[in-house]
Coordinates of N, CA and C and ligand atoms in Angstrom, one line a residue:
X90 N 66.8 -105.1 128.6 CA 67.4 -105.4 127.4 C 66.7 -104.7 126.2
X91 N 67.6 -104.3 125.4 CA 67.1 -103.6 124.1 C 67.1 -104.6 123.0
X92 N 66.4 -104.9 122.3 CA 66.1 -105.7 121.2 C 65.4 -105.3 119.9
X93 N 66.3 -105.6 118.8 CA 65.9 -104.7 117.6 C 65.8 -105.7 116.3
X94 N 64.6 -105.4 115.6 CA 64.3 -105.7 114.7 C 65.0 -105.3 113.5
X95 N 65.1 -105.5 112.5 CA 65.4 -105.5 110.8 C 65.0 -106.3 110.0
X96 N 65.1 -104.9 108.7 CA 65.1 -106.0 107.9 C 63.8 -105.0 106.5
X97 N 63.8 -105.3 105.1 CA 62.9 -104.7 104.5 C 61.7 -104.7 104.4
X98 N 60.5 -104.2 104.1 CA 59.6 -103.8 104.2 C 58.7 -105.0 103.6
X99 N 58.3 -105.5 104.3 CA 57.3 -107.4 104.1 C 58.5 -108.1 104.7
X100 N 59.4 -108.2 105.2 CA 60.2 -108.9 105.7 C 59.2 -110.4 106.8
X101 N 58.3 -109.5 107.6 CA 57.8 -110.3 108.7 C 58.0 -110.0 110.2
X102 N 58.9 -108.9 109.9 CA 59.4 -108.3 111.0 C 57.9 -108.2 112.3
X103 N 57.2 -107.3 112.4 CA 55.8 -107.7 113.2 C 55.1 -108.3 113.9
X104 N 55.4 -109.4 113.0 CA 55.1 -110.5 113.4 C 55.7 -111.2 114.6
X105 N 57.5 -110.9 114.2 CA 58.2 -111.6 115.0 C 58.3 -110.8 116.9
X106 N 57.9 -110.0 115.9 CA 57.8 -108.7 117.4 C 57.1 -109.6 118.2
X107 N 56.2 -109.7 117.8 CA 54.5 -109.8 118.5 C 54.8 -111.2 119.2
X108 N 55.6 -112.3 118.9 CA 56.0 -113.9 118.8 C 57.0 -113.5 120.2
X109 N 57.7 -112.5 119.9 CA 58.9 -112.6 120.9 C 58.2 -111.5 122.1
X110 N 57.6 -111.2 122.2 CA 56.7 -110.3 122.9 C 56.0 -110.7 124.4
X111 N 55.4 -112.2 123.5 CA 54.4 -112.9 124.3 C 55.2 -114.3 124.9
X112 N 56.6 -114.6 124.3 CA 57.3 -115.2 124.9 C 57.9 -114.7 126.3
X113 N 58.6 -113.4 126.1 CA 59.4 -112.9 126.7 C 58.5 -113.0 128.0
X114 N 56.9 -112.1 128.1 CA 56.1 -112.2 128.5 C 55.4 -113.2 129.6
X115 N 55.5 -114.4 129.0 CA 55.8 -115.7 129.8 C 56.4 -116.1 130.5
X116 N 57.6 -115.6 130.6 CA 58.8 -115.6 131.6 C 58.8 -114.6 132.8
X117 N 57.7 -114.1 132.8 CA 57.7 -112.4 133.7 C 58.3 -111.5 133.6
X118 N 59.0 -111.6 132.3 CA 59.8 -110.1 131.7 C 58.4 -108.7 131.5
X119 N 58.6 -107.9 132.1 CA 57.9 -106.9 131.4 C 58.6 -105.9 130.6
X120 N 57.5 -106.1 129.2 CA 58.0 -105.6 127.5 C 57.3 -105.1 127.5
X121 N 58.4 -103.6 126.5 CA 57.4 -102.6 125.5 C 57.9 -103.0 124.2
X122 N 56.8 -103.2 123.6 CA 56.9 -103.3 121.8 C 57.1 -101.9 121.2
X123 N 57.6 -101.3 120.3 CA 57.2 -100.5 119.5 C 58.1 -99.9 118.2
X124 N 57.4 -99.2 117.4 CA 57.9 -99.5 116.0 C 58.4 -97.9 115.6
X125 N 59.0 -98.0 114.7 CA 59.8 -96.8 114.0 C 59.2 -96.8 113.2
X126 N 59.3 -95.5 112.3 CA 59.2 -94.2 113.3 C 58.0 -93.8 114.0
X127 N 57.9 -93.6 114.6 CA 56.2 -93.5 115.5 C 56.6 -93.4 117.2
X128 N 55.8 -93.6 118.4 CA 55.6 -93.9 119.2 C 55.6 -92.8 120.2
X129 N 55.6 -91.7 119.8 CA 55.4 -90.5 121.1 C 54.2 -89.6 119.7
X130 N 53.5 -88.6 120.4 CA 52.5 -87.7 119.6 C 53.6 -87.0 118.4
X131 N 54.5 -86.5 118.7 CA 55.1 -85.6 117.9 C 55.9 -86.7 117.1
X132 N 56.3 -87.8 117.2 CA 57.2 -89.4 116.5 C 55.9 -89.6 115.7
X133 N 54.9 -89.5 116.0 CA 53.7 -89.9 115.3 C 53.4 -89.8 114.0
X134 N 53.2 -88.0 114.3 CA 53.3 -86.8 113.5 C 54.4 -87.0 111.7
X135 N 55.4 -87.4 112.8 CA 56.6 -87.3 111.8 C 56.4 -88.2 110.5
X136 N 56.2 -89.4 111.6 CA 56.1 -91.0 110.2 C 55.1 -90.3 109.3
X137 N 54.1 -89.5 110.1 CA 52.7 -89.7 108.4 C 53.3 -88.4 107.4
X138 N 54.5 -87.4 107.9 CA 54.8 -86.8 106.6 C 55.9 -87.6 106.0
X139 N 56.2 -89.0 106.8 CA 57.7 -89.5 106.0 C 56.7 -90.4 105.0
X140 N 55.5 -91.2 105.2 CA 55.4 -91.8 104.8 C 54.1 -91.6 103.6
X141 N 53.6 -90.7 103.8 CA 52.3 -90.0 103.4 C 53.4 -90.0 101.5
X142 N 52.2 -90.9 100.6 CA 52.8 -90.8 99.4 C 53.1 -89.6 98.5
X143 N 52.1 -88.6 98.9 CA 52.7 -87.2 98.1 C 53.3 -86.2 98.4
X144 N 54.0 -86.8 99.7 CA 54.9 -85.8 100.2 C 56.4 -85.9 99.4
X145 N 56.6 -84.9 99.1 CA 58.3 -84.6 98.5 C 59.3 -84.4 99.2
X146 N 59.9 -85.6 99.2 CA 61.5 -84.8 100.5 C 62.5 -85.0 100.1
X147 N 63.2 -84.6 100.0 CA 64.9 -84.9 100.2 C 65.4 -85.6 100.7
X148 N 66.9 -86.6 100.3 CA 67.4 -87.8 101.2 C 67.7 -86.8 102.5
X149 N 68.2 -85.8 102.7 CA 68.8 -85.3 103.7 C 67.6 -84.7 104.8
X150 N 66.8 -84.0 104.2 CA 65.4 -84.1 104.8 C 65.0 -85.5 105.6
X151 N 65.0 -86.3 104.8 CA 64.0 -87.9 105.3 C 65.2 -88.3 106.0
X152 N 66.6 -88.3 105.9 CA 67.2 -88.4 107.4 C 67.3 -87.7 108.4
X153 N 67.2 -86.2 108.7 CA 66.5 -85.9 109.8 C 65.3 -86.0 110.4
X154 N 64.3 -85.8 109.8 CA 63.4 -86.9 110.0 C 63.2 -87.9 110.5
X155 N 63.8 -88.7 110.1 CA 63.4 -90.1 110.7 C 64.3 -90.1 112.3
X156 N 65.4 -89.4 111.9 CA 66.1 -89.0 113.0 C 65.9 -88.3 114.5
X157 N 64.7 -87.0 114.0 CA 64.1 -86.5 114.5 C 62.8 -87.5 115.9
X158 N 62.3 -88.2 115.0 CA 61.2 -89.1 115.2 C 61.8 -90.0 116.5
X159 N 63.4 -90.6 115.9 CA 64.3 -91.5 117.0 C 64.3 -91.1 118.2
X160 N 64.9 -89.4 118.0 CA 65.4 -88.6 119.3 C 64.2 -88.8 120.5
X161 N 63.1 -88.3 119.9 CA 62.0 -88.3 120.5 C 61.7 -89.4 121.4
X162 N 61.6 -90.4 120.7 CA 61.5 -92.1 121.2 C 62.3 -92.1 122.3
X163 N 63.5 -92.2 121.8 CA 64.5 -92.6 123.0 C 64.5 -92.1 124.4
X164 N 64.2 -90.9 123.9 CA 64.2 -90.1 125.3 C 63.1 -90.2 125.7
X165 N 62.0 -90.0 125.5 CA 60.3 -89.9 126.2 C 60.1 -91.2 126.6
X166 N 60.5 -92.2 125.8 CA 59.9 -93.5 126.0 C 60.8 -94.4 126.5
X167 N 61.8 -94.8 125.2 CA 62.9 -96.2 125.3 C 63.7 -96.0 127.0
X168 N 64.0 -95.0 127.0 CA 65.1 -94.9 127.9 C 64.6 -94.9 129.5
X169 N 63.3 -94.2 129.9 CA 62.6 -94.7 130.2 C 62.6 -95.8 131.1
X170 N 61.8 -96.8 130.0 CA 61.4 -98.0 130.0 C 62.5 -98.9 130.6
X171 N 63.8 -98.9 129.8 CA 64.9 -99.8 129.6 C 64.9 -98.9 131.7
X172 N 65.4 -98.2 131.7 CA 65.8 -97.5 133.3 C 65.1 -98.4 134.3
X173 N 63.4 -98.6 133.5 CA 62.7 -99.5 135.0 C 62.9 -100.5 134.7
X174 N 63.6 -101.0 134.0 CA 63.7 -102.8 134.0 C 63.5 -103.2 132.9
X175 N 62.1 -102.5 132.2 CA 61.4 -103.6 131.4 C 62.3 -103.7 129.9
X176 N 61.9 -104.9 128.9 CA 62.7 -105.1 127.8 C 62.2 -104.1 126.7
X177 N 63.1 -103.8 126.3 CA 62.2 -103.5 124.7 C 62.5 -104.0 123.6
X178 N 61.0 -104.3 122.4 CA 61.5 -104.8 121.8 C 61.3 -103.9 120.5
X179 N 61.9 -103.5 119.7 CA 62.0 -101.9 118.4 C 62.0 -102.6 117.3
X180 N 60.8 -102.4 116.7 CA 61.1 -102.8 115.1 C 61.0 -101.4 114.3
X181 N 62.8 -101.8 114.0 CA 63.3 -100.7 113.4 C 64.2 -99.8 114.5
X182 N 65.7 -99.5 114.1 CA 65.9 -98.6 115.1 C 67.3 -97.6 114.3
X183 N 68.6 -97.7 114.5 CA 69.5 -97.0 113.4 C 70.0 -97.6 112.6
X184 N 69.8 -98.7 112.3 CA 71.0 -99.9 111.5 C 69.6 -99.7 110.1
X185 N 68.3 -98.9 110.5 CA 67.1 -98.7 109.1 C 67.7 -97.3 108.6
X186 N 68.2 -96.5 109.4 CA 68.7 -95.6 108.3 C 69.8 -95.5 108.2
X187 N 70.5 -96.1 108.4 CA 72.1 -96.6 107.8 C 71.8 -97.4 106.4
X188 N 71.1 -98.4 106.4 CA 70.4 -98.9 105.4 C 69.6 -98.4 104.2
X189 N 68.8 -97.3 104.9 CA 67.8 -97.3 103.8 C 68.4 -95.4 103.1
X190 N 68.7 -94.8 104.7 CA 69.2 -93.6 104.0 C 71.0 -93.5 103.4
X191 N 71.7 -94.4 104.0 CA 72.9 -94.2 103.4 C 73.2 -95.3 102.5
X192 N 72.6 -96.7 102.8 CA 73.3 -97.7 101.6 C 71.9 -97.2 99.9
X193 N 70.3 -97.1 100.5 CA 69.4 -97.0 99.6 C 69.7 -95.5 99.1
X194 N 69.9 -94.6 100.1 CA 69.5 -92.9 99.1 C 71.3 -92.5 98.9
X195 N 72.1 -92.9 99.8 CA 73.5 -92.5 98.9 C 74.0 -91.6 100.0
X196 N 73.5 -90.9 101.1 CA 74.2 -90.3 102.0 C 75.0 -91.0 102.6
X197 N 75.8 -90.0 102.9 CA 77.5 -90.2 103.7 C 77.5 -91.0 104.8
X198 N 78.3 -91.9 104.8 CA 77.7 -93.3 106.4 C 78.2 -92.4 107.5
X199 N 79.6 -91.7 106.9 CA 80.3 -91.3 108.6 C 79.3 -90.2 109.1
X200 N 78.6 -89.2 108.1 CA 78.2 -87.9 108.6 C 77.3 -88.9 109.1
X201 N 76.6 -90.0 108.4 CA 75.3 -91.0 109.2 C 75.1 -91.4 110.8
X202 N 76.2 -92.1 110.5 CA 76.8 -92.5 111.9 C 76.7 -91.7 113.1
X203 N 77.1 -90.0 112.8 CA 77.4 -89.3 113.9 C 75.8 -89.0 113.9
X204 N 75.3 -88.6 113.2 CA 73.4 -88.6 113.2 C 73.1 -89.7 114.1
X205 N 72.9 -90.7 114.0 CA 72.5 -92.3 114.6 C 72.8 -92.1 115.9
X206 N 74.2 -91.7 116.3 CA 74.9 -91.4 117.7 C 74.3 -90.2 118.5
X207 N 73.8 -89.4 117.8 CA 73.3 -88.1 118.5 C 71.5 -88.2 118.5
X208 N 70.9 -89.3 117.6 CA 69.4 -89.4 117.9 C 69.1 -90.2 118.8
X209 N 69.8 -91.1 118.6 CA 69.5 -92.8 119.7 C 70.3 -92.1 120.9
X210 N 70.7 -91.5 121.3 CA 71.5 -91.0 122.6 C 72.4 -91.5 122.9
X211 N 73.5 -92.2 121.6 CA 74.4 -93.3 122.1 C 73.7 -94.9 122.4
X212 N 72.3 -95.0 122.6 CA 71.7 -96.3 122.5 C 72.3 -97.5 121.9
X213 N 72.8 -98.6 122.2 CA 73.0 -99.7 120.9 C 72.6 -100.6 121.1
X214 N 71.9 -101.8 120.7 CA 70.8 -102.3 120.8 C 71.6 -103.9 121.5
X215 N 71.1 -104.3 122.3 CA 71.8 -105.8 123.1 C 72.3 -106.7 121.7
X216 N 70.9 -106.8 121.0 CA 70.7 -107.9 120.5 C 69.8 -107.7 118.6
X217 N 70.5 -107.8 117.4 CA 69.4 -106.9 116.6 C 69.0 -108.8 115.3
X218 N 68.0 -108.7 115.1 CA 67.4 -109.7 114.2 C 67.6 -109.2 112.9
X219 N 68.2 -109.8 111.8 CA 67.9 -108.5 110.7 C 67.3 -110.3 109.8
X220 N 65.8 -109.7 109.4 CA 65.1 -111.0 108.3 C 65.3 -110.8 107.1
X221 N 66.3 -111.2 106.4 CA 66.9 -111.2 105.1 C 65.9 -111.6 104.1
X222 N 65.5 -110.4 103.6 CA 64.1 -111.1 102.0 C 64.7 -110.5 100.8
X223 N 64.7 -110.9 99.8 CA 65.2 -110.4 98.4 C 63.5 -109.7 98.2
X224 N 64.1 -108.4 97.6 CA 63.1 -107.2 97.3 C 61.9 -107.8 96.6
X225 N 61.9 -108.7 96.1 CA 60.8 -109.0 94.7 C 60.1 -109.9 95.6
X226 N 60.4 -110.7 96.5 CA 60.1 -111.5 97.3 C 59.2 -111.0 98.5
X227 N 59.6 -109.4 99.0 CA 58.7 -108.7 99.9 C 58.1 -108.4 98.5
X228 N 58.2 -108.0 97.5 CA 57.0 -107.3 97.1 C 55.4 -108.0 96.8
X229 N 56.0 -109.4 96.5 CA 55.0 -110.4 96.3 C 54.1 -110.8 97.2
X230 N 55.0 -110.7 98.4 CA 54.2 -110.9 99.8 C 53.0 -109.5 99.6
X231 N 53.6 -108.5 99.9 CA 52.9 -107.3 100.2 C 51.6 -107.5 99.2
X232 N 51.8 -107.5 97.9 CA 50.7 -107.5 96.9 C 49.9 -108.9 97.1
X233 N 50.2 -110.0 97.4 CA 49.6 -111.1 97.6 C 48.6 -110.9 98.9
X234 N 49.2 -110.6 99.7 CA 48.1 -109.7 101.2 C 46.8 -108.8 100.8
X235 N 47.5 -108.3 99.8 CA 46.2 -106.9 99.5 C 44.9 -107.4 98.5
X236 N 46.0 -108.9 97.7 CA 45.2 -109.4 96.6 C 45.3 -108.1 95.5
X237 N 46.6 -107.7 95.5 CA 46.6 -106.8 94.1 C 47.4 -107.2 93.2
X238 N 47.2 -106.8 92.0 CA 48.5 -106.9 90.8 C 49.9 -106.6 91.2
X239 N 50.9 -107.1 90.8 CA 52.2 -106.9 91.0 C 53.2 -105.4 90.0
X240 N 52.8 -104.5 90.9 CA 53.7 -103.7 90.6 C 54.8 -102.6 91.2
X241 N 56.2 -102.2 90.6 CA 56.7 -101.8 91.5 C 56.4 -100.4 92.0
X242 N 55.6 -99.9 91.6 CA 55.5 -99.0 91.8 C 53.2 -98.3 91.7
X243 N 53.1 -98.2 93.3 CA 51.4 -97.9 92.9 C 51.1 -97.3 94.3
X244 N 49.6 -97.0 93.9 CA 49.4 -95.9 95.0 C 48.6 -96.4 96.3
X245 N 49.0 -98.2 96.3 CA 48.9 -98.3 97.3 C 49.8 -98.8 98.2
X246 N 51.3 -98.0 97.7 CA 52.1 -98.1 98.8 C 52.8 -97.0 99.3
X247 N 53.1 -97.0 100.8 CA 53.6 -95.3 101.2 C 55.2 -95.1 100.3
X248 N 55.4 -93.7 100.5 CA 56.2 -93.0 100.1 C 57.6 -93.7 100.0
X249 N 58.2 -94.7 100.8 CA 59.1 -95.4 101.1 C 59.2 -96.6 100.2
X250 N 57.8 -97.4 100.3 CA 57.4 -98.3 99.6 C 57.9 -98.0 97.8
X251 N 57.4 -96.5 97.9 CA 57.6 -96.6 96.2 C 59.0 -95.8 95.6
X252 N 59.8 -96.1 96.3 CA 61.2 -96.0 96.0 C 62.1 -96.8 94.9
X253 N 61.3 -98.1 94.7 CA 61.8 -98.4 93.6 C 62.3 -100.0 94.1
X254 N 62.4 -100.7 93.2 CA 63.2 -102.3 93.3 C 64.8 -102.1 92.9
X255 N 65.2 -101.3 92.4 CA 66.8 -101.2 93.0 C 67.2 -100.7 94.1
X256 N 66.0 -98.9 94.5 CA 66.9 -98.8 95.7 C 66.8 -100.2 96.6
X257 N 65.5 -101.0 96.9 CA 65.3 -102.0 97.7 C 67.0 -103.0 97.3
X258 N 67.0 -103.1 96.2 CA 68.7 -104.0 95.9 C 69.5 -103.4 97.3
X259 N 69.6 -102.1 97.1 CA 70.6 -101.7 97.5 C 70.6 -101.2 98.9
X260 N 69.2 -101.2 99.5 CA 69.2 -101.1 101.1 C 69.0 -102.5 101.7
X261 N 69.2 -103.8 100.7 CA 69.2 -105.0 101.3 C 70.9 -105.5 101.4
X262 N 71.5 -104.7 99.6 CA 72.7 -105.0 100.4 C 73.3 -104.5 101.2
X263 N 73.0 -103.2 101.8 CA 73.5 -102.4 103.2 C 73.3 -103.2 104.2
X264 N 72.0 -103.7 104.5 CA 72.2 -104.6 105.4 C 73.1 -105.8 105.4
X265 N 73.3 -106.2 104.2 CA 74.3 -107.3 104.5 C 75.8 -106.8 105.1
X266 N 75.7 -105.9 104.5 CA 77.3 -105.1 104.9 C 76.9 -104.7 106.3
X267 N 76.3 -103.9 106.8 CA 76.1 -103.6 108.2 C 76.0 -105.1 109.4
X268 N 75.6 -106.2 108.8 CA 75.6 -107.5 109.5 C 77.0 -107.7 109.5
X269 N 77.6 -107.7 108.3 CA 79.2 -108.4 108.1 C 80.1 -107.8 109.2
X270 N 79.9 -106.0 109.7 CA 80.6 -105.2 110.5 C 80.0 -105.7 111.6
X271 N 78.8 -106.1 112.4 CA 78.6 -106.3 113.7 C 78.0 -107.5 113.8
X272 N 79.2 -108.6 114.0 CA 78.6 -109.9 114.0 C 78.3 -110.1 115.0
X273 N 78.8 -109.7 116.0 CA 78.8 -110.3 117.8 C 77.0 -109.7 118.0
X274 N 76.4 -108.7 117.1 CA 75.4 -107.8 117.5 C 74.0 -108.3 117.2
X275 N 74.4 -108.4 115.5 CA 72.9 -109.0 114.1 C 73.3 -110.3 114.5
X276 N 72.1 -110.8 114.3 CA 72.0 -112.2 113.8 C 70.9 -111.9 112.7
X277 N 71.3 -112.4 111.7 CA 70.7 -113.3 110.0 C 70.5 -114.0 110.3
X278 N 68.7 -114.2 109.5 CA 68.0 -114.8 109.9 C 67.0 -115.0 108.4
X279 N 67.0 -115.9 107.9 CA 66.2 -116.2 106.8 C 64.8 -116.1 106.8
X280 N 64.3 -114.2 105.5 CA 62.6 -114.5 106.0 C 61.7 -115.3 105.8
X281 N 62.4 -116.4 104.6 CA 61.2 -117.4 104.0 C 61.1 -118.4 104.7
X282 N 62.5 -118.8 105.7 CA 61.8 -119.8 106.6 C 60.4 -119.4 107.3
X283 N 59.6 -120.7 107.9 CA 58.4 -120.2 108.7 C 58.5 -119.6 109.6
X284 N 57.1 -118.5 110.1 CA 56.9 -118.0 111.3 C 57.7 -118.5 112.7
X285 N 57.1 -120.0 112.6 CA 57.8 -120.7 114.1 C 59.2 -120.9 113.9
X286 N 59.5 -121.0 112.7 CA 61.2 -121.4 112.8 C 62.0 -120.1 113.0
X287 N 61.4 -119.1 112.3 CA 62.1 -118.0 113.0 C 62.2 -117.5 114.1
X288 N 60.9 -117.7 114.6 CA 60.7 -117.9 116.0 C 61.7 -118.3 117.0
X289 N 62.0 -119.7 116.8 CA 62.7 -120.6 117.6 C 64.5 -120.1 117.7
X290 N 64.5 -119.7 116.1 CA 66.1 -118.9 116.1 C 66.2 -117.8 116.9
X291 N 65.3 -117.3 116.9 CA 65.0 -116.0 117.9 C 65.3 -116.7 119.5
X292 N 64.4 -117.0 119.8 CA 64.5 -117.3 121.2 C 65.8 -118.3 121.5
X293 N 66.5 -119.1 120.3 CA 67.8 -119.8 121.3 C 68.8 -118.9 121.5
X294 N 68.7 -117.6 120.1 CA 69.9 -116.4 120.1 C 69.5 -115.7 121.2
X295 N 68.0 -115.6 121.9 CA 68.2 -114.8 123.2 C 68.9 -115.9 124.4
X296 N 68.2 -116.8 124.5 CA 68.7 -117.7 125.7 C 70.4 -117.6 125.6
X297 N 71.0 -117.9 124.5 CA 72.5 -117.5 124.3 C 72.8 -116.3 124.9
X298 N 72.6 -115.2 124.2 CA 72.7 -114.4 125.1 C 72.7 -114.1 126.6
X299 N 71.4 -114.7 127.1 CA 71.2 -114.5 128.4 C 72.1 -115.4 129.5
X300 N 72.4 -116.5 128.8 CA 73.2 -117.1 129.5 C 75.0 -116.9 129.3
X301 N 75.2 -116.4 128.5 CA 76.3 -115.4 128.5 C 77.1 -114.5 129.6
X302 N 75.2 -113.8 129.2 CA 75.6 -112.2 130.5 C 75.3 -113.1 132.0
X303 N 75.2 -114.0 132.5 CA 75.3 -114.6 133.9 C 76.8 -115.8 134.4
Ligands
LIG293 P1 56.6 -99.0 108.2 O1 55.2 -99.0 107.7 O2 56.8 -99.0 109.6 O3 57.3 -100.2 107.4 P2 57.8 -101.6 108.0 O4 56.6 -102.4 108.3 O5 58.6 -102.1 106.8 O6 58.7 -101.3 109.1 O7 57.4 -97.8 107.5 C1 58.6 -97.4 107.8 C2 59.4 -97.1 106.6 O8 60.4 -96.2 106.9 C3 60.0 -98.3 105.9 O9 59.9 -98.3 104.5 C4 61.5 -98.2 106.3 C5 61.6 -96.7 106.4 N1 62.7 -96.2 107.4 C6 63.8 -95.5 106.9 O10 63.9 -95.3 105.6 N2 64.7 -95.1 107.7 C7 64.6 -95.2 109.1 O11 65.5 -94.8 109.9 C8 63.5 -95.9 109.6 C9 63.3 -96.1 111.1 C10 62.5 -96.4 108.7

């Protein structure tokens, strides 16, 4: 089973990985966790020039990129994995750059779309979590963690990070729009409820699931 995270940046997402991980785990599922963009040497490579703050790119650059980074994944690793059995669980997969590069930077969804279809190999995720936070709300978190001042913009956040509190408006309302199109798929999920209670929404939407597909 493929299992996918969302959601903006302080959402909690991580966390929930790590929660649904060691559940799944308990059951005798064998799980790979792992996160976008990153997870092969060359996927590695990619995130620290996506994310590295003084690097200059282009929306159309930073979506092959990040695209690039996917291809990689899916093939060396996800696919893989999923082949021998075991679950995955991806925080972050194409519903983040649907989001972040076509609802936050303004690229074309259809040319997007055919991108998404040609990096994930056609992949589409069983099951995707998306943790709905209003931008000001991650940002408070993030700065409250580090114990810094609140601002939108500083140098201690990566490249993505300092895009600004409208683009964040506007790649939170992408996701709402991308949830509205695949209901059967996302489940919304509130980030300010607690750890455990998101938790618990998680695992009855998998048990649903699972008892579905039998
Ligand atoms: P990361 O540190 O992994 O952030 P998070 O904990 O929020 O997942 O950084 C990944 C950043 O890249 C994050 O700001 C979201 C962004 N991103 C895109 O813009 N497009 C994408 O396709 C993906 C996978 C991530």
């Amino acid at each position: 089973m493929l299992i996918t995270f969302e959601g903006i940046d302080g959402a909690g997402k991580s966390t929930q990985v790590m929660k649904l991980k060691r559940h799944l785990q308990e059951r005798g599922r064998e799980v790979l966790a792992l996160r976008e963009p990153g997870g092969t040497p060359v996927a590695e490579q990619i995130r620290e020039l996506l994310l590295e703050s003084r690097n200059d790119i282009t929306p159309a650059g930073e979506l092959l990129l990040f695209s690039a980074s996917r291809a990689e994944l899916v093939q060396q690793v996800i696919q893989p994995a999923l082949e021998h059995g075991s679950d995955v669980i991806l925080d972050r997969f194409y519903d983040s750059t649907t989001a972040y590069q076509g609802y936050g930077r303004g690229l074309d969804l259809g040319m997007l779309a055919e991108i998404n279809r040609i990096a994930s190999c056609g992949l589409v995720p069983d099951i995707t979590f998306y943790l709905d936070l209003m931008p000001e709300d991650a940002l408070m978190r993030k700065f409250s963690e580090k114990s810094l001042p609140l601002a939108f913009e500083s140098e201690e956040l990566d490249r993505m990070e300092n895009s600004g509190l409208d683009f964040y408006r506007r790649v939170r309302d992408g996701y709402h729009k991308i949830g509205g199109e695949n209901p059967e798929r996302i489940v919304m999920i509130d980030a300010l409820l607690s750890p455990a209670e998101i938790n618990r929404k998680i695992t009855e939407s998998l048990d649903a699931l699972c008892a579905k597909a039998h």
